[in-house]
Coordinates of C-alpha atoms and ligand atoms in Angstrom, one line a residue:
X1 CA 88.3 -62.3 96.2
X2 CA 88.6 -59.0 98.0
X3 CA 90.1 -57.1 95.5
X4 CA 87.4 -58.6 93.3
X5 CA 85.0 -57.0 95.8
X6 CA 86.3 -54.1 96.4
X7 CA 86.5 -53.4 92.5
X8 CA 82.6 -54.3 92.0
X9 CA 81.7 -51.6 95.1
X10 CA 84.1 -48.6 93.3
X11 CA 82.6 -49.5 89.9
X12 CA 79.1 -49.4 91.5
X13 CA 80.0 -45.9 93.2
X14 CA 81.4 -44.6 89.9
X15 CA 77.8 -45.1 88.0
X16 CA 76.2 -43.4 91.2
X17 CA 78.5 -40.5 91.0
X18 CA 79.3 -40.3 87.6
X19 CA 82.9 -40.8 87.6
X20 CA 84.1 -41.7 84.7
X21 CA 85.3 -45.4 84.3
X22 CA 88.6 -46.3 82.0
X23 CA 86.6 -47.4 78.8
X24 CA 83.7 -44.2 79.2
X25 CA 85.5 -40.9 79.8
X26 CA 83.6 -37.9 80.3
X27 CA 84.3 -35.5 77.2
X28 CA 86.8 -32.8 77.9
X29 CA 88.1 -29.8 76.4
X30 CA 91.0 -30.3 74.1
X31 CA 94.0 -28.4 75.2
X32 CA 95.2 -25.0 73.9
X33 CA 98.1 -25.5 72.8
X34 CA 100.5 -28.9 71.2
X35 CA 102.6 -28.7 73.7
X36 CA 105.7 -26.9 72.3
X37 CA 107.9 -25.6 75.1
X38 CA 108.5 -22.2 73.4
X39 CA 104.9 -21.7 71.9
X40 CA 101.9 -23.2 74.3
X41 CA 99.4 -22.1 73.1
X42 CA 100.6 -22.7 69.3
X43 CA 98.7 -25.8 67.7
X44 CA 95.9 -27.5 70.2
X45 CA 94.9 -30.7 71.8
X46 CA 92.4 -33.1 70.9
X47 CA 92.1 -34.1 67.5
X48 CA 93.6 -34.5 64.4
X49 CA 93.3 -32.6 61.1
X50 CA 93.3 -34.7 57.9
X51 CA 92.3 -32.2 55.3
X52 CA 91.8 -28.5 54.9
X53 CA 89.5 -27.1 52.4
X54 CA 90.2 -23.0 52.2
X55 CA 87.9 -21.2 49.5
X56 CA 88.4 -17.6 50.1
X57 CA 87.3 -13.9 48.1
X58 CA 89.9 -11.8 48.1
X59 CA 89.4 -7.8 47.6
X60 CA 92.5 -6.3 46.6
X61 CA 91.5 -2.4 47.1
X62 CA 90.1 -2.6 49.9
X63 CA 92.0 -6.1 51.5
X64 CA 89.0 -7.3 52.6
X65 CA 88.9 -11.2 52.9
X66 CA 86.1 -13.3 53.4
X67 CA 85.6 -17.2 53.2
X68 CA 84.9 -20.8 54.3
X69 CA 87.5 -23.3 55.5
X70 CA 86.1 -26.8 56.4
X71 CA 88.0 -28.9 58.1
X72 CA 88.2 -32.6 58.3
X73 CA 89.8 -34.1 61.3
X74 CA 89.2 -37.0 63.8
X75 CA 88.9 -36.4 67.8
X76 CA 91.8 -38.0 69.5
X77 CA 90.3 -37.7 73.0
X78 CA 86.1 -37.5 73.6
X79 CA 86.1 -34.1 73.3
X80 CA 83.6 -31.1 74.6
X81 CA 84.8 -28.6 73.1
X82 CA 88.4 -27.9 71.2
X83 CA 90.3 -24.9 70.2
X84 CA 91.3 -23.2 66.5
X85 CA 94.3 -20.8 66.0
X86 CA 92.7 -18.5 64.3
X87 CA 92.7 -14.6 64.2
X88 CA 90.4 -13.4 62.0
X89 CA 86.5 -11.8 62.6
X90 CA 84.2 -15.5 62.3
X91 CA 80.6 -15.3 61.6
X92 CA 79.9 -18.9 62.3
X93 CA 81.1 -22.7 63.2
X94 CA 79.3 -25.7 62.1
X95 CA 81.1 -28.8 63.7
X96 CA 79.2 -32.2 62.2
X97 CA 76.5 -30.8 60.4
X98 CA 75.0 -28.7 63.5
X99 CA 75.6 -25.0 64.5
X100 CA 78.5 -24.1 67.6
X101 CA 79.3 -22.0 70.0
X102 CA 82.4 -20.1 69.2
X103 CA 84.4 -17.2 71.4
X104 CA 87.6 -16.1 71.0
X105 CA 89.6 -16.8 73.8
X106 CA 93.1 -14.8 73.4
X107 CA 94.2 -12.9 69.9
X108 CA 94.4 -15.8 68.0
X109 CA 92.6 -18.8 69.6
X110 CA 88.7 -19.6 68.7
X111 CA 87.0 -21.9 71.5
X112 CA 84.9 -23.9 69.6
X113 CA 81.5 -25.9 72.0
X114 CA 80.0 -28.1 69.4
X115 CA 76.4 -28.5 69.8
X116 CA 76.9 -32.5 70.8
X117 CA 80.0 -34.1 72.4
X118 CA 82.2 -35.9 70.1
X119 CA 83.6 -39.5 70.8
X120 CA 87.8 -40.3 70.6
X121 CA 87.8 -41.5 67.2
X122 CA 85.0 -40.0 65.8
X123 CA 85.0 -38.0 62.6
X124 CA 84.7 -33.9 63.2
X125 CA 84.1 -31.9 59.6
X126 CA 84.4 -27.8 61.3
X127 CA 83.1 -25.5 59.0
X128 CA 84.0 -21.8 59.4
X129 CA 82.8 -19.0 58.2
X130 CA 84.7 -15.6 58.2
X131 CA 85.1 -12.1 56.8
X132 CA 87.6 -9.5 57.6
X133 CA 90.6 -7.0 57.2
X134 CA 93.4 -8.9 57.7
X135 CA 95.9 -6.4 57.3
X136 CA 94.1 -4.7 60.6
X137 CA 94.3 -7.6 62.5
X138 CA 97.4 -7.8 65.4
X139 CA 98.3 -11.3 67.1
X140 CA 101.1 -12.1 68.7
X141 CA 101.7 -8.0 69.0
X142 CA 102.2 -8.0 65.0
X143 CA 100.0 -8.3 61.8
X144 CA 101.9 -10.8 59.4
X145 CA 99.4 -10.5 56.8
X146 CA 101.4 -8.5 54.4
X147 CA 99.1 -6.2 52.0
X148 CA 101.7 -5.3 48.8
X149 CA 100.6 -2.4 46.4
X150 CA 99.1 -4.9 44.0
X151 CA 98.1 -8.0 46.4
X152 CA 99.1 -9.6 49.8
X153 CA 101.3 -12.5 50.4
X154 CA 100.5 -14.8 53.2
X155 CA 104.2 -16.4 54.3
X156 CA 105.9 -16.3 57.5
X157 CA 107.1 -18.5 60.0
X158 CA 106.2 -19.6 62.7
X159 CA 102.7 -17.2 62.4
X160 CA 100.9 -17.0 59.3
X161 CA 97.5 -19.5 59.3
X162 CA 95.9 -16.9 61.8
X163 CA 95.4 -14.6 59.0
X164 CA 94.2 -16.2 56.8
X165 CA 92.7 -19.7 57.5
X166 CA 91.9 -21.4 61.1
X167 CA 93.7 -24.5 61.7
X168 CA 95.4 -26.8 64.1
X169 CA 98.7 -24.5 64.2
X170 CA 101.3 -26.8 64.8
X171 CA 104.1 -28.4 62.1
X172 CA 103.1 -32.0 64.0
X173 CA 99.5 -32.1 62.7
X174 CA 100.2 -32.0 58.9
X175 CA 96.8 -32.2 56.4
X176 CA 96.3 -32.5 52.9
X177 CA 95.2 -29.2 52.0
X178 CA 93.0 -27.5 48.6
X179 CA 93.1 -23.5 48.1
X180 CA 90.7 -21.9 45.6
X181 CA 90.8 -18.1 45.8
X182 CA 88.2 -15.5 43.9
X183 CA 90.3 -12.5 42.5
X184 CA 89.5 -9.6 40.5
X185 CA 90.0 -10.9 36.0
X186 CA 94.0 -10.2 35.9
X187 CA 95.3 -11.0 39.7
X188 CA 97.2 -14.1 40.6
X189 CA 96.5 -16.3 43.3
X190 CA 99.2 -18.2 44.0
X191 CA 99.3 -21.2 46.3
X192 CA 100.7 -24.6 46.9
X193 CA 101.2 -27.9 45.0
X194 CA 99.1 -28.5 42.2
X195 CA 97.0 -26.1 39.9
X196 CA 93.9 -27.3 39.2
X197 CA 91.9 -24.3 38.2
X198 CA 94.0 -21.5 36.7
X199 CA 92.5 -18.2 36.4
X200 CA 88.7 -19.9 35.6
X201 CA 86.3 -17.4 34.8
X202 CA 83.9 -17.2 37.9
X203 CA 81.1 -14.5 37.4
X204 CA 81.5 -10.7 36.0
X205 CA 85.1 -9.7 36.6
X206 CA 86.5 -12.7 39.1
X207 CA 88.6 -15.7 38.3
X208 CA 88.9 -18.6 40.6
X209 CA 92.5 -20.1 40.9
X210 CA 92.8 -23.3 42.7
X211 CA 95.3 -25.5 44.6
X212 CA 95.9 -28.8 45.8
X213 CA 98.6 -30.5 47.7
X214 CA 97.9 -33.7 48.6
X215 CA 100.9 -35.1 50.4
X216 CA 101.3 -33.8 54.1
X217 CA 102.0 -30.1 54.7
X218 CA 102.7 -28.4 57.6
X219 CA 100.3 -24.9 58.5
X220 CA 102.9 -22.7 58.2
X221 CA 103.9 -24.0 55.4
X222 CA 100.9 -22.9 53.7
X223 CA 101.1 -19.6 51.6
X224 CA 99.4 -17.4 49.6
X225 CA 100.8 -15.0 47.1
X226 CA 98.2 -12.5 45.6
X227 CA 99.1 -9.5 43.0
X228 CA 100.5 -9.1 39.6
X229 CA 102.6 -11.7 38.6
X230 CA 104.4 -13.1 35.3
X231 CA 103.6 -16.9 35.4
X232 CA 105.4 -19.8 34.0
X233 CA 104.1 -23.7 33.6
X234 CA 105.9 -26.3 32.5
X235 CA 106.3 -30.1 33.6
X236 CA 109.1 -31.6 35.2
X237 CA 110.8 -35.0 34.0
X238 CA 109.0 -36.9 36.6
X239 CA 105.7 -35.3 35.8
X240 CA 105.2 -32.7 38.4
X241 CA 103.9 -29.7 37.5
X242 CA 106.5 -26.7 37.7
X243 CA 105.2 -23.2 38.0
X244 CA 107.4 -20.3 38.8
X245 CA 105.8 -16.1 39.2
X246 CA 107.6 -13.4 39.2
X247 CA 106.3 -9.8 40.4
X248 CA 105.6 -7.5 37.8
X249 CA 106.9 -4.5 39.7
X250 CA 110.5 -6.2 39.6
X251 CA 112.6 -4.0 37.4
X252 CA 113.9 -6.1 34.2
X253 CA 117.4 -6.7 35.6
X254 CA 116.1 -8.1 38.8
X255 CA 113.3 -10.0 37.1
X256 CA 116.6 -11.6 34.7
X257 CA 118.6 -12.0 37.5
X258 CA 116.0 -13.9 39.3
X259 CA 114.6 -16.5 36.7
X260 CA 118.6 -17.2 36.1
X261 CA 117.9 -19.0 39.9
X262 CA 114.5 -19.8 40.5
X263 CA 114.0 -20.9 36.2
X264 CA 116.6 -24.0 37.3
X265 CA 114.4 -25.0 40.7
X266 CA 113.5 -28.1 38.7
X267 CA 117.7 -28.8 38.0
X268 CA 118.2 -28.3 41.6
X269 CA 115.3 -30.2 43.2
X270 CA 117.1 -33.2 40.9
X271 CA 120.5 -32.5 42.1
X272 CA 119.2 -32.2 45.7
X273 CA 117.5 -35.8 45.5
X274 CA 120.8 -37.1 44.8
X275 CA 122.5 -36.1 48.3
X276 CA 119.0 -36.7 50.4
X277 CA 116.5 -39.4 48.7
X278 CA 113.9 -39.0 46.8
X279 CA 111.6 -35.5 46.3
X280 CA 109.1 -35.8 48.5
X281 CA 106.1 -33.8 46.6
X282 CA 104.4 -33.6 43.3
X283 CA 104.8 -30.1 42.5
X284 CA 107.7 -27.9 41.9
X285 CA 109.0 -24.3 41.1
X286 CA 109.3 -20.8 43.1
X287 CA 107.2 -17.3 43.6
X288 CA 109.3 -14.1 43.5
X289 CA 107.6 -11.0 45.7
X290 CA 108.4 -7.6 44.4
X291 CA 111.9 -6.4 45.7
X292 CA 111.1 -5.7 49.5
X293 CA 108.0 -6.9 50.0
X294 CA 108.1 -9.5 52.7
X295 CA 112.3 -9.4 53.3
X296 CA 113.3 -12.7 53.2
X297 CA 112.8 -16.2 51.8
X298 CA 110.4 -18.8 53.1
X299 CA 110.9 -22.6 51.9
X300 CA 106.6 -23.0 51.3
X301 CA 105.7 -26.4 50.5
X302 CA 106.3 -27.4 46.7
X303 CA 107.3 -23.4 45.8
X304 CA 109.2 -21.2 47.6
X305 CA 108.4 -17.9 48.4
X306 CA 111.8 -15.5 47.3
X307 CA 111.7 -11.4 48.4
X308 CA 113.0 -9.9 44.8
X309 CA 115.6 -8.3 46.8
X310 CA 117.8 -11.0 47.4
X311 CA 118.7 -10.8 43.4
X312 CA 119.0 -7.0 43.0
X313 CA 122.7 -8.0 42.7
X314 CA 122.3 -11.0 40.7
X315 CA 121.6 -14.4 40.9
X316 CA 121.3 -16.3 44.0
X317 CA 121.5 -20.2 43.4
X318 CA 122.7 -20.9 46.9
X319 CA 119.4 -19.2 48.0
X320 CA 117.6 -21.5 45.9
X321 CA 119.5 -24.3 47.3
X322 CA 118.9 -23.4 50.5
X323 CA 115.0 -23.2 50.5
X324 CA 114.8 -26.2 48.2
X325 CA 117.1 -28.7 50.3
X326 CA 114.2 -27.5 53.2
X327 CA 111.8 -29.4 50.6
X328 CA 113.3 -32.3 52.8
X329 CA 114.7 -30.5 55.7
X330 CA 111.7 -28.5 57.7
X331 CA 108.7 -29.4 54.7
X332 CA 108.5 -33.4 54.4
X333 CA 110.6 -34.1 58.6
X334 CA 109.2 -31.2 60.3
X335 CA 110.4 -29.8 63.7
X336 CA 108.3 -31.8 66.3
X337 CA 109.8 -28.8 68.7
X338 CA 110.2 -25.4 67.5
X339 CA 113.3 -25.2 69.7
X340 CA 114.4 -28.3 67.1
X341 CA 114.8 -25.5 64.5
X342 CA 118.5 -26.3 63.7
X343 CA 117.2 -29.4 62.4
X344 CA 116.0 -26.8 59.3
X345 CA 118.2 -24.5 59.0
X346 CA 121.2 -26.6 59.6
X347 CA 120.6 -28.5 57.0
X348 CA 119.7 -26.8 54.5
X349 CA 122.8 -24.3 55.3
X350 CA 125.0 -27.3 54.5
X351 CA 123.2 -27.7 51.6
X352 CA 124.4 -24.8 50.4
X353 CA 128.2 -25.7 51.6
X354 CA 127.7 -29.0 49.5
X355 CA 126.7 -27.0 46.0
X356 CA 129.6 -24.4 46.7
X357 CA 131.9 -27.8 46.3
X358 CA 129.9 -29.0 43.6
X359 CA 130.1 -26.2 41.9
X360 CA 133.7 -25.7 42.4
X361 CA 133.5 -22.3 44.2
X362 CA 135.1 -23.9 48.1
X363 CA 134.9 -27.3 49.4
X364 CA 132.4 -27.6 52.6
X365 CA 135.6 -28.3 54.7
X366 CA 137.0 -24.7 53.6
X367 CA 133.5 -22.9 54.0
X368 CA 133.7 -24.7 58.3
X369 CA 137.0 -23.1 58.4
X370 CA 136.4 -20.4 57.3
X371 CA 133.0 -20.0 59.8
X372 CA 134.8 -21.4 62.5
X373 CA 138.2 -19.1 62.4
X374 CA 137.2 -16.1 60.2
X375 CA 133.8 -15.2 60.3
X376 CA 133.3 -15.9 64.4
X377 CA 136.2 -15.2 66.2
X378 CA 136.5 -17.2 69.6
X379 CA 135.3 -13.9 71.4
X380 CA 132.0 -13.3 69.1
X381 CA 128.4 -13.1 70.7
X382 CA 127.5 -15.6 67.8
X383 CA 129.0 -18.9 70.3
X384 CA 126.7 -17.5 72.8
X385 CA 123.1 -18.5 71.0
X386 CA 122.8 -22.4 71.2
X387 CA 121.6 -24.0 68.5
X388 CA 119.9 -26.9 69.9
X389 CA 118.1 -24.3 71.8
X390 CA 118.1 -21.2 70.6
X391 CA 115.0 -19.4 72.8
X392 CA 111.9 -18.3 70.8
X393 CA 113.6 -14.8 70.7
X394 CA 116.6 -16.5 68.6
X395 CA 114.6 -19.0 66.7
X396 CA 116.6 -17.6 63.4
X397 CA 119.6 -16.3 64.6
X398 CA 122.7 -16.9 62.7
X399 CA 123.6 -19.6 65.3
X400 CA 121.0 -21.7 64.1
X401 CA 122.2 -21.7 60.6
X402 CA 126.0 -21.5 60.7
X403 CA 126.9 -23.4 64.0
X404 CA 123.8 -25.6 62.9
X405 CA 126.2 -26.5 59.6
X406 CA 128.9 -26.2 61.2
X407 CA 127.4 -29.3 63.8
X408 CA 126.8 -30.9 60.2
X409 CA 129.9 -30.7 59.3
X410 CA 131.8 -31.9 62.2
X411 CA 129.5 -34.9 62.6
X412 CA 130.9 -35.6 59.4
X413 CA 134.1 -35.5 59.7
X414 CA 133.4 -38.0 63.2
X415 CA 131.5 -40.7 60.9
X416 CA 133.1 -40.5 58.0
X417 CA 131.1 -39.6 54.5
X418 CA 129.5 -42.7 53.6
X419 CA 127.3 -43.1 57.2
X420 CA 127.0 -39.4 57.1
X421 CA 125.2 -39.6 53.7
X422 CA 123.1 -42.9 55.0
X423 CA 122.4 -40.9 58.3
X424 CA 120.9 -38.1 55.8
X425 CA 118.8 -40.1 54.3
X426 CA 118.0 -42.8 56.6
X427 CA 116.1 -39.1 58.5
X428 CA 114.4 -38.2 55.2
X429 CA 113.3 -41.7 54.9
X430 CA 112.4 -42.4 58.6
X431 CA 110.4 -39.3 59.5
X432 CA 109.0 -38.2 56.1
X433 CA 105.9 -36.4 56.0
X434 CA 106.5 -36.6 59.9
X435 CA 108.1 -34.5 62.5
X436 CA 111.5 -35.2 64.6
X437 CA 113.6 -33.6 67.3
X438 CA 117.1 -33.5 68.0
X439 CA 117.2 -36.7 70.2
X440 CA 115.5 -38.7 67.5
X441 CA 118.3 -37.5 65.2
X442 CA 121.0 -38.4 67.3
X443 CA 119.4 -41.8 68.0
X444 CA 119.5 -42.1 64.5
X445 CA 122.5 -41.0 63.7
X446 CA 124.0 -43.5 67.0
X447 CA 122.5 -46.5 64.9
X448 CA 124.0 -46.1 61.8
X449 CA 127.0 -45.1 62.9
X450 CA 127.6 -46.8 65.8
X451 CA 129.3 -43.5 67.7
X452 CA 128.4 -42.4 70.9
X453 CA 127.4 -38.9 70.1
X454 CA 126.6 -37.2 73.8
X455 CA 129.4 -35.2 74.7
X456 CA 129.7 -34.3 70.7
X457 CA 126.3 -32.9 70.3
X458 CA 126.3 -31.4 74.1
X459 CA 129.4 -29.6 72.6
X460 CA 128.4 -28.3 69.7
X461 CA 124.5 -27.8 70.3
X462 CA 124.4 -27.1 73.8
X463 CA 127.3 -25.4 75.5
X464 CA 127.9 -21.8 74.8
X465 CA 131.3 -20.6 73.8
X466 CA 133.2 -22.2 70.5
X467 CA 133.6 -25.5 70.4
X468 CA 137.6 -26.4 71.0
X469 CA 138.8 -28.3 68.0
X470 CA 142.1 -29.3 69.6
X471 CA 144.1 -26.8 66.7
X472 CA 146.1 -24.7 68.7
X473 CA 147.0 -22.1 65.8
X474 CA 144.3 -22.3 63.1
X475 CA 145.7 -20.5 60.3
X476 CA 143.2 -17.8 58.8
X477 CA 141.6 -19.6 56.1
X478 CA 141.0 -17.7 52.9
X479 CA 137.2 -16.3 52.2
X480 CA 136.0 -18.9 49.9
X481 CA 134.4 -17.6 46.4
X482 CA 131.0 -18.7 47.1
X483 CA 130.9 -17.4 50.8
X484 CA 129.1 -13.6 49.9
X485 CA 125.9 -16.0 48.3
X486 CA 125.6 -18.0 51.4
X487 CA 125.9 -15.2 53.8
X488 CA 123.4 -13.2 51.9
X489 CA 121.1 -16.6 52.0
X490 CA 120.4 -17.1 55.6
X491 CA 117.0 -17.8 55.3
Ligands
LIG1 ZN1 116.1 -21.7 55.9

């Protein structure tokens, strides 16, 4: 009866003061940043995107790129206000049919007032209007808008979407996402997933190419590859459409040398399904840059992204194994920490250990002895980066990728190779379209296995120095034939 009393007087004060009771929250900003321990203020707080709708005008001579991104989300919180990543110039924000406030807070987040509060739950459509030089534009200290001599290609990791399109910057709020782009008659806009206008004649001398995934993608994930390219359509078995480009300023040897990899994407992707479940998305195939343009290879959603450098020498399949086993390993499970990052690049390393065996060119087991006791001496700065937690400074150092494998392959050898392959894809199947971080892996990976796998994956992900395998005198193992693809394929 007190208490009962005593609850009735504090509810009565809250009306009179206006403090918010449990069920009527008083709207309030949603956060800066996702919470990520090495990026804050990457990704924001508040709601939720669903869908992304990016129709952009692209200007090659002069890079100029203007457009309207509308975004459909849902408030998680009752919100007053919430925050973009975004870097670009913005002439205006509409959030639910009525004009906002916008200001740009820092180099690459917009603070978005909406004319009217929104309620937790409530749909938000955020319309944005912008027009700029991205190419001029520095975030983060850099510009990763890259402007090529006949185009610009839109792919990096972690930062890209500030360039280009504003969004929820964060690989745990994934959208569906449609990308129609206005080029001069003759340019290529190349984009994720599923064509569904190719090259349409829009007025006097533009075409509009459009894109659509529709299953879950990740921001970063996102790309857009504009310039002269060769194109190539075809359907897969299963029905996805497969379209691979191919720079026209390659020279013909590299342009061979490429489509002798990223032509068998669609053999691979098959080959890959075997070891990890089934492909995730409805689209297939591979862009390759001109040699140099962007300097390395970025697994985008659907089509990877490949700098014509990396076959000046030849074919690369492991590089196409690599960013293709990321189809499952970074694109459907996502890091749900950036520091998780081994989680990618791990994996898809071993990929490439696993076709090096298949393809009879050294067994994974010679490839981890031949990292552990050739390639990284006891004494090498490489056991010095941890790859359960690298730093943001590290996030791609070799660590990541080798002792990431190597983690990989040493769990299993400690399971055995039947739970290792249901540990695989129990994670593809458990967090796809999702995000997960290394304890929901090892928890996992416990399950299945029934091993306790602490003081393992404290070893081997956590400690710095190499991990003691209990061999006294390791003989030096013998460079195995595939080993100069891999190491040129750390991607
Ligand atoms: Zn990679």
């Amino acid at each position: 009866m007190l208490r009962r009393t005593v609850t009735v007087t504090a509810a009565a004060l809250a009306v009179v003061l206006g403090v918010p009771s449990a069920s009527q929250a008083v709207p309030a900003p949603g956060s800066a940043g996702a919470g990520d321990v090495y990026y804050p203020e990457y990704g924001n707080g508040g709601y939720d995107v669903a869908h992304y709708d990016i129709r952009l005008r692209y200007y090659p001579d002069t890079d100029r790129l203007t457009g309207t991104t509308t975004i459909l989300a849902s408030a998680t919180q009752d919100l007053s206000r919430f925050n973009l990543d975004f870097a670009l110039a913005t002439k205006s924000v509409r959030v639910n049919n009525r004009a906002a406030a916008f200001a740009k807070q820092s180099d690459h987040e917009l603070v978005v007032t909406p004319a009217r509060t929104i309620a937790k739950g409530a749909p938000l459509t955020i319309v944005v209007e912008y027009d700029d030089i991205p190419s001029n534009v520095v975030a983060a200290g850099f510009t990763s808008w890259n402007r090529t001599p006949d185009g610009a290609l839109a792919v990096n990791e972690p930062e890209i979407a500030w360039w280009w399109y504003p969004s929820n910057d964060h690989p745990t709020d994934k959208a569906s996402f449609d990308v129609s782009v206005l080029v001069p008659d003759g340019v290529e806009a190349i984009s994720n997933g599923t064509p569904t206008r190719w090259a349409a004649p829009a007025f006097d001398g533009w075409s509009r190419w459009s894109w659509r995934q529709d299953k879950p993608q990740a921001t970063y994930l996102t790309f857009l590859a504009i310039g002269d390219f060769d194109t190539y359509q075809d359907t897969s078995a299963d029905g996805s459409p497969i379209v691979t480009a191919y720079n026209t300023r390659l020279d013909a040897a590299t342009a061979a040398a490429a489509k002798t990899s990223v032509e068998r994407s669609d053999e691979i992707t098959d080959w890959l399904a075997g070891l990890f479940g089934p492909y995730p998305f409805g689209a297939r195939g591979g862009v390759v840059t001109g040699a140099g343009d962007q300097g390395f290879a970025l697994e985008t959603q659907t089509r990877p992204v490949y700098d014509g450098r990396s076959f000046i020498r030849g074919s690369n399949n492991s590089l196409v194994v690599h960013e293709l086993a990321h189809q499952w390993f970074g694109d459907s499970v996502s890091v749900g920490q950036w520091k998780d990052i081994w989680l990618n690049e791990g994996f898809a390393t071993y990929a490439q250990w696993l076709w090096s065996e298949d393809q009879g060119e050294g067994t994974a087991e010679e490839i981890a002895d031949y990292v552990y006791g050739t390639v990284y001496p006891a004494d090498s700065a490489f056991w010095q980066v941890l790859p359960g937690d690298p730093g943001a400074g590290d996030l791609f150092d070799g660590a990541v990728y080798d002792r990431g494998a190597l983690t990989l392959h040493h769990l299993r050898r400690l399971v055995g190779d039947e739970d290792f392959s249901a540990i695989l894809r129990a994670w593809t199947d458990a967090k796809e379209f999702s995000a997960g971080t290394t304890p929901e892996f090892q928890a996992l990976a416990e399950r299945i296995s029934g091993v306790d796998l602490d003081a393992f994956l404290q070893t081997w992900l956590y400690t710095p120095g190499r991990p003691d395998l209990g061999v006294s005198a390791l003989a030096v193992p013998a460079q195995p034939k595939s080993w100069p693809q891999i190491a040129a394929a750390r991607h």
